[in-house]
mmCIF file of C-alpha atoms in Angstrom:
data_model
loop_
_atom_site.group_PDB
_atom_site.id
_atom_site.type_symbol
_atom_site.label_atom_id
_atom_site.label_comp_id
_atom_site.label_asym_id
_atom_site.label_seq_id
_atom_site.Cartn_x
_atom_site.Cartn_y
_atom_site.Cartn_z
ATOM 1 C CA UNK A 1 115.828 92.926 124.088
ATOM 2 C CA UNK A 2 112.734 90.825 123.345
ATOM 3 C CA UNK A 3 112.670 92.262 119.723
ATOM 4 C CA UNK A 4 116.436 91.444 119.449
ATOM 5 C CA UNK A 5 115.902 87.896 120.722
ATOM 6 C CA UNK A 6 113.024 86.922 118.562
ATOM 7 C CA UNK A 7 114.888 88.381 115.590
ATOM 8 C CA UNK A 8 117.961 85.819 116.416
ATOM 9 C CA UNK A 9 115.326 82.929 116.942
ATOM 10 C CA UNK A 10 113.965 83.655 113.503
ATOM 11 C CA UNK A 11 117.111 83.908 112.276
ATOM 12 C CA UNK A 12 118.389 80.747 113.498
ATOM 13 C CA UNK A 13 115.061 78.970 112.166
ATOM 14 C CA UNK A 14 115.515 80.157 108.910
ATOM 15 C CA UNK A 15 119.131 78.833 108.411
ATOM 16 C CA UNK A 16 118.005 75.390 109.816
ATOM 17 C CA UNK A 17 114.998 75.611 107.314
ATOM 18 C CA UNK A 18 117.680 76.338 104.560
ATOM 19 C CA UNK A 19 119.833 73.532 105.526
ATOM 20 C CA UNK A 20 117.224 70.857 105.607
ATOM 21 C CA UNK A 21 115.839 71.911 102.352
ATOM 22 C CA UNK A 22 118.935 71.589 100.884
ATOM 23 C CA UNK A 23 119.619 68.119 102.333
ATOM 24 C CA UNK A 24 116.159 67.133 101.178
ATOM 25 C CA UNK A 25 116.946 68.411 97.668
ATOM 26 C CA UNK A 26 120.180 66.710 97.088
ATOM 27 C CA UNK A 27 118.937 63.531 98.316
ATOM 28 C CA UNK A 28 115.796 63.620 96.207
ATOM 29 C CA UNK A 29 117.961 64.429 93.012
ATOM 30 C CA UNK A 30 120.214 61.460 93.565
ATOM 31 C CA UNK A 31 117.100 59.150 93.599
ATOM 32 C CA UNK A 32 115.840 60.958 90.689
ATOM 33 C CA UNK A 33 118.807 60.418 88.680
ATOM 34 C CA UNK A 34 119.254 56.821 89.394
ATOM 35 C CA UNK A 35 115.763 56.347 88.551
ATOM 36 C CA UNK A 36 116.066 57.885 85.183
ATOM 37 C CA UNK A 37 119.223 55.787 84.589
ATOM 38 C CA UNK A 38 117.219 52.820 85.393
ATOM 39 C CA UNK A 39 114.207 53.554 83.027
ATOM 40 C CA UNK A 40 116.703 54.395 80.267
ATOM 41 C CA UNK A 41 118.381 51.117 80.526
ATOM 42 C CA UNK A 42 115.187 49.295 80.523
ATOM 43 C CA UNK A 43 113.753 51.315 77.660
ATOM 44 C CA UNK A 44 117.086 50.452 75.700
ATOM 45 C CA UNK A 45 116.714 46.717 76.350
ATOM 46 C CA UNK A 46 113.190 46.814 75.068
ATOM 47 C CA UNK A 47 114.093 49.122 72.270
ATOM 48 C CA UNK A 48 111.769 51.959 73.112
ATOM 49 C CA UNK A 49 111.905 55.748 72.280
ATOM 50 C CA UNK A 50 111.411 58.079 75.116
ATOM 51 C CA UNK A 51 111.184 60.921 72.966
ATOM 52 C CA UNK A 52 107.623 60.241 71.287
ATOM 53 C CA UNK A 53 105.042 57.982 71.591
ATOM 54 C CA UNK A 54 103.381 55.172 69.594
ATOM 55 C CA UNK A 55 100.608 57.583 68.285
ATOM 56 C CA UNK A 56 103.241 59.692 66.515
ATOM 57 C CA UNK A 57 104.749 56.687 65.105
ATOM 58 C CA UNK A 58 101.292 55.426 63.846
ATOM 59 C CA UNK A 59 100.248 59.359 62.375
ATOM 60 C CA UNK A 60 103.431 59.506 60.568
ATOM 61 C CA UNK A 61 102.958 60.970 57.077
ATOM 62 C CA UNK A 62 104.760 61.080 54.091
ATOM 63 C CA UNK A 63 105.940 64.290 53.048
ATOM 64 C CA UNK A 64 104.939 64.858 49.072
ATOM 65 C CA UNK A 65 105.114 68.421 47.706
ATOM 66 C CA UNK A 66 101.847 69.616 45.927
ATOM 67 C CA UNK A 67 103.351 69.231 42.694
ATOM 68 C CA UNK A 68 104.125 65.351 42.928
ATOM 69 C CA UNK A 69 100.587 64.836 44.437
ATOM 70 C CA UNK A 70 97.746 63.440 42.493
ATOM 71 C CA UNK A 71 94.247 63.084 43.946
ATOM 72 C CA UNK A 72 91.625 60.135 43.038
ATOM 73 C CA UNK A 73 88.188 60.911 44.084
ATOM 74 C CA UNK A 74 86.078 57.813 44.521
ATOM 75 C CA UNK A 75 83.232 58.792 42.385
ATOM 76 C CA UNK A 76 80.371 57.890 44.358
ATOM 77 C CA UNK A 77 79.348 59.324 47.867
ATOM 78 C CA UNK A 78 79.605 56.269 50.269
ATOM 79 C CA UNK A 79 76.926 55.494 52.238
ATOM 80 C CA UNK A 80 78.608 53.092 54.748
ATOM 81 C CA UNK A 81 76.755 51.143 57.489
ATOM 82 C CA UNK A 82 78.460 51.229 60.932
ATOM 83 C CA UNK A 83 78.715 48.637 63.492
ATOM 84 C CA UNK A 84 75.795 48.614 65.799
ATOM 85 C CA UNK A 85 76.667 50.504 69.006
ATOM 86 C CA UNK A 86 75.534 50.507 72.429
ATOM 87 C CA UNK A 87 72.316 52.047 71.484
ATOM 88 C CA UNK A 88 71.178 49.105 69.417
ATOM 89 C CA UNK A 89 70.427 51.056 66.351
ATOM 90 C CA UNK A 90 72.004 51.240 62.849
ATOM 91 C CA UNK A 91 74.032 54.079 62.011
ATOM 92 C CA UNK A 92 75.509 55.337 58.466
ATOM 93 C CA UNK A 93 78.490 57.364 57.671
ATOM 94 C CA UNK A 94 78.080 59.261 54.359
ATOM 95 C CA UNK A 95 81.152 60.639 53.117
ATOM 96 C CA UNK A 96 83.118 61.098 49.818
ATOM 97 C CA UNK A 97 86.500 59.683 49.874
ATOM 98 C CA UNK A 98 89.575 61.067 48.288
ATOM 99 C CA UNK A 99 93.111 59.517 47.957
ATOM 100 C CA UNK A 100 96.431 61.377 47.614
ATOM 101 C CA UNK A 101 98.899 59.641 45.510
ATOM 102 C CA UNK A 102 102.602 60.017 45.165
ATOM 103 C CA UNK A 103 103.389 60.705 41.077
ATOM 104 C CA UNK A 104 107.041 59.941 41.741
ATOM 105 C CA UNK A 105 106.400 56.424 43.161
ATOM 106 C CA UNK A 106 107.056 53.457 40.973
ATOM 107 C CA UNK A 107 103.455 51.848 41.697
ATOM 108 C CA UNK A 108 101.649 55.278 40.666
ATOM 109 C CA UNK A 109 102.728 54.550 36.852
ATOM 110 C CA UNK A 110 101.504 51.113 37.276
ATOM 111 C CA UNK A 111 98.011 51.828 38.958
ATOM 112 C CA UNK A 112 97.366 55.467 37.803
ATOM 113 C CA UNK A 113 95.608 54.316 34.432
ATOM 114 C CA UNK A 114 93.666 51.325 36.222
ATOM 115 C CA UNK A 115 92.768 52.579 39.631
ATOM 116 C CA UNK A 116 89.170 53.462 38.160
ATOM 117 C CA UNK A 117 88.698 49.852 37.570
ATOM 118 C CA UNK A 118 89.652 49.012 41.081
ATOM 119 C CA UNK A 119 87.240 51.377 42.419
ATOM 120 C CA UNK A 120 85.177 48.307 43.814
ATOM 121 C CA UNK A 121 88.076 46.976 45.549
ATOM 122 C CA UNK A 122 88.765 50.410 47.097
ATOM 123 C CA UNK A 123 85.105 51.061 48.256
ATOM 124 C CA UNK A 124 85.306 47.409 49.928
ATOM 125 C CA UNK A 125 88.186 48.003 51.879
ATOM 126 C CA UNK A 126 86.511 51.474 53.033
ATOM 127 C CA UNK A 127 83.566 49.476 53.928
ATOM 128 C CA UNK A 128 85.355 46.629 55.863
ATOM 129 C CA UNK A 129 87.056 49.283 58.006
ATOM 130 C CA UNK A 130 84.137 51.404 58.714
ATOM 131 C CA UNK A 131 81.769 48.126 59.554
ATOM 132 C CA UNK A 132 84.530 47.367 62.476
ATOM 133 C CA UNK A 133 83.675 50.362 64.286
ATOM 134 C CA UNK A 134 80.677 52.212 65.845
ATOM 135 C CA UNK A 135 79.626 55.761 64.844
ATOM 136 C CA UNK A 136 80.837 56.866 68.074
ATOM 137 C CA UNK A 137 84.129 55.338 67.627
ATOM 138 C CA UNK A 138 84.394 57.026 64.070
ATOM 139 C CA UNK A 139 83.465 60.481 65.223
ATOM 140 C CA UNK A 140 85.622 60.259 68.174
ATOM 141 C CA UNK A 141 88.792 59.408 65.880
ATOM 142 C CA UNK A 142 88.469 59.994 62.396
ATOM 143 C CA UNK A 143 92.110 60.083 61.834
ATOM 144 C CA UNK A 144 92.471 56.534 63.004
ATOM 145 C CA UNK A 145 90.182 55.503 60.765
ATOM 146 C CA UNK A 146 91.815 57.283 57.932
ATOM 147 C CA UNK A 147 94.926 55.255 59.081
ATOM 148 C CA UNK A 148 93.428 52.182 59.022
ATOM 149 C CA UNK A 149 91.803 52.571 55.421
ATOM 150 C CA UNK A 150 95.135 53.853 54.380
ATOM 151 C CA UNK A 151 97.045 50.819 55.797
ATOM 152 C CA UNK A 152 94.284 48.572 53.894
ATOM 153 C CA UNK A 153 94.740 50.364 50.527
ATOM 154 C CA UNK A 154 98.759 50.411 50.754
ATOM 155 C CA UNK A 155 98.485 46.316 51.535
ATOM 156 C CA UNK A 156 95.672 45.907 48.863
ATOM 157 C CA UNK A 157 98.190 47.782 46.286
ATOM 158 C CA UNK A 158 101.378 46.346 47.849
ATOM 159 C CA UNK A 159 102.692 49.937 47.572
ATOM 160 C CA UNK A 160 102.910 53.107 49.530
ATOM 161 C CA UNK A 161 102.067 55.590 46.525
ATOM 162 C CA UNK A 162 98.645 56.193 48.316
ATOM 163 C CA UNK A 163 99.870 58.235 51.204
ATOM 164 C CA UNK A 164 96.622 59.903 52.470
ATOM 165 C CA UNK A 165 93.096 59.430 53.000
ATOM 166 C CA UNK A 166 90.627 62.145 52.871
ATOM 167 C CA UNK A 167 86.909 62.581 53.696
ATOM 168 C CA UNK A 168 84.558 65.311 52.408
ATOM 169 C CA UNK A 169 80.865 66.244 52.698
ATOM 170 C CA UNK A 170 80.701 64.198 55.427
ATOM 171 C CA UNK A 171 77.336 63.356 57.065
ATOM 172 C CA UNK A 172 76.178 60.610 59.478
ATOM 173 C CA UNK A 173 72.575 59.254 60.761
#
């Protein structure tokens, strides 16, 4: 008799637990839907995208096939002084820089023959970007440095025919 009574009590408690869990789930789901709707409304007013972050937008790259790509290698290995960091010492970043260019772009035809003459301007932009960052910042986010250099070069040439900046043979001290 005790076994049956305990089984009935356990069954009743299970039913009560299921009922309370379902009530709690439905009440939380309603609040969750309302919160999501509110966030979507605010985002649409602010014109934000919920699918991607700003980092993805900053890292967007132009898709150019290898057949339509020309590469300009900055002739000299650059020894670039970095901003003095927390350690108080001057650090240097040594690298070779390559610029990927879209040969189908109108500006490529305009600048491709004279880009070697503008090497000083290109190096100057690269030096300016590196001089604004410490070595630790550069090493922790090299892609951001490449993005800044790319933006400056595109502004310099007033075109987006240069679509990628690459580093090779990198050393630092």
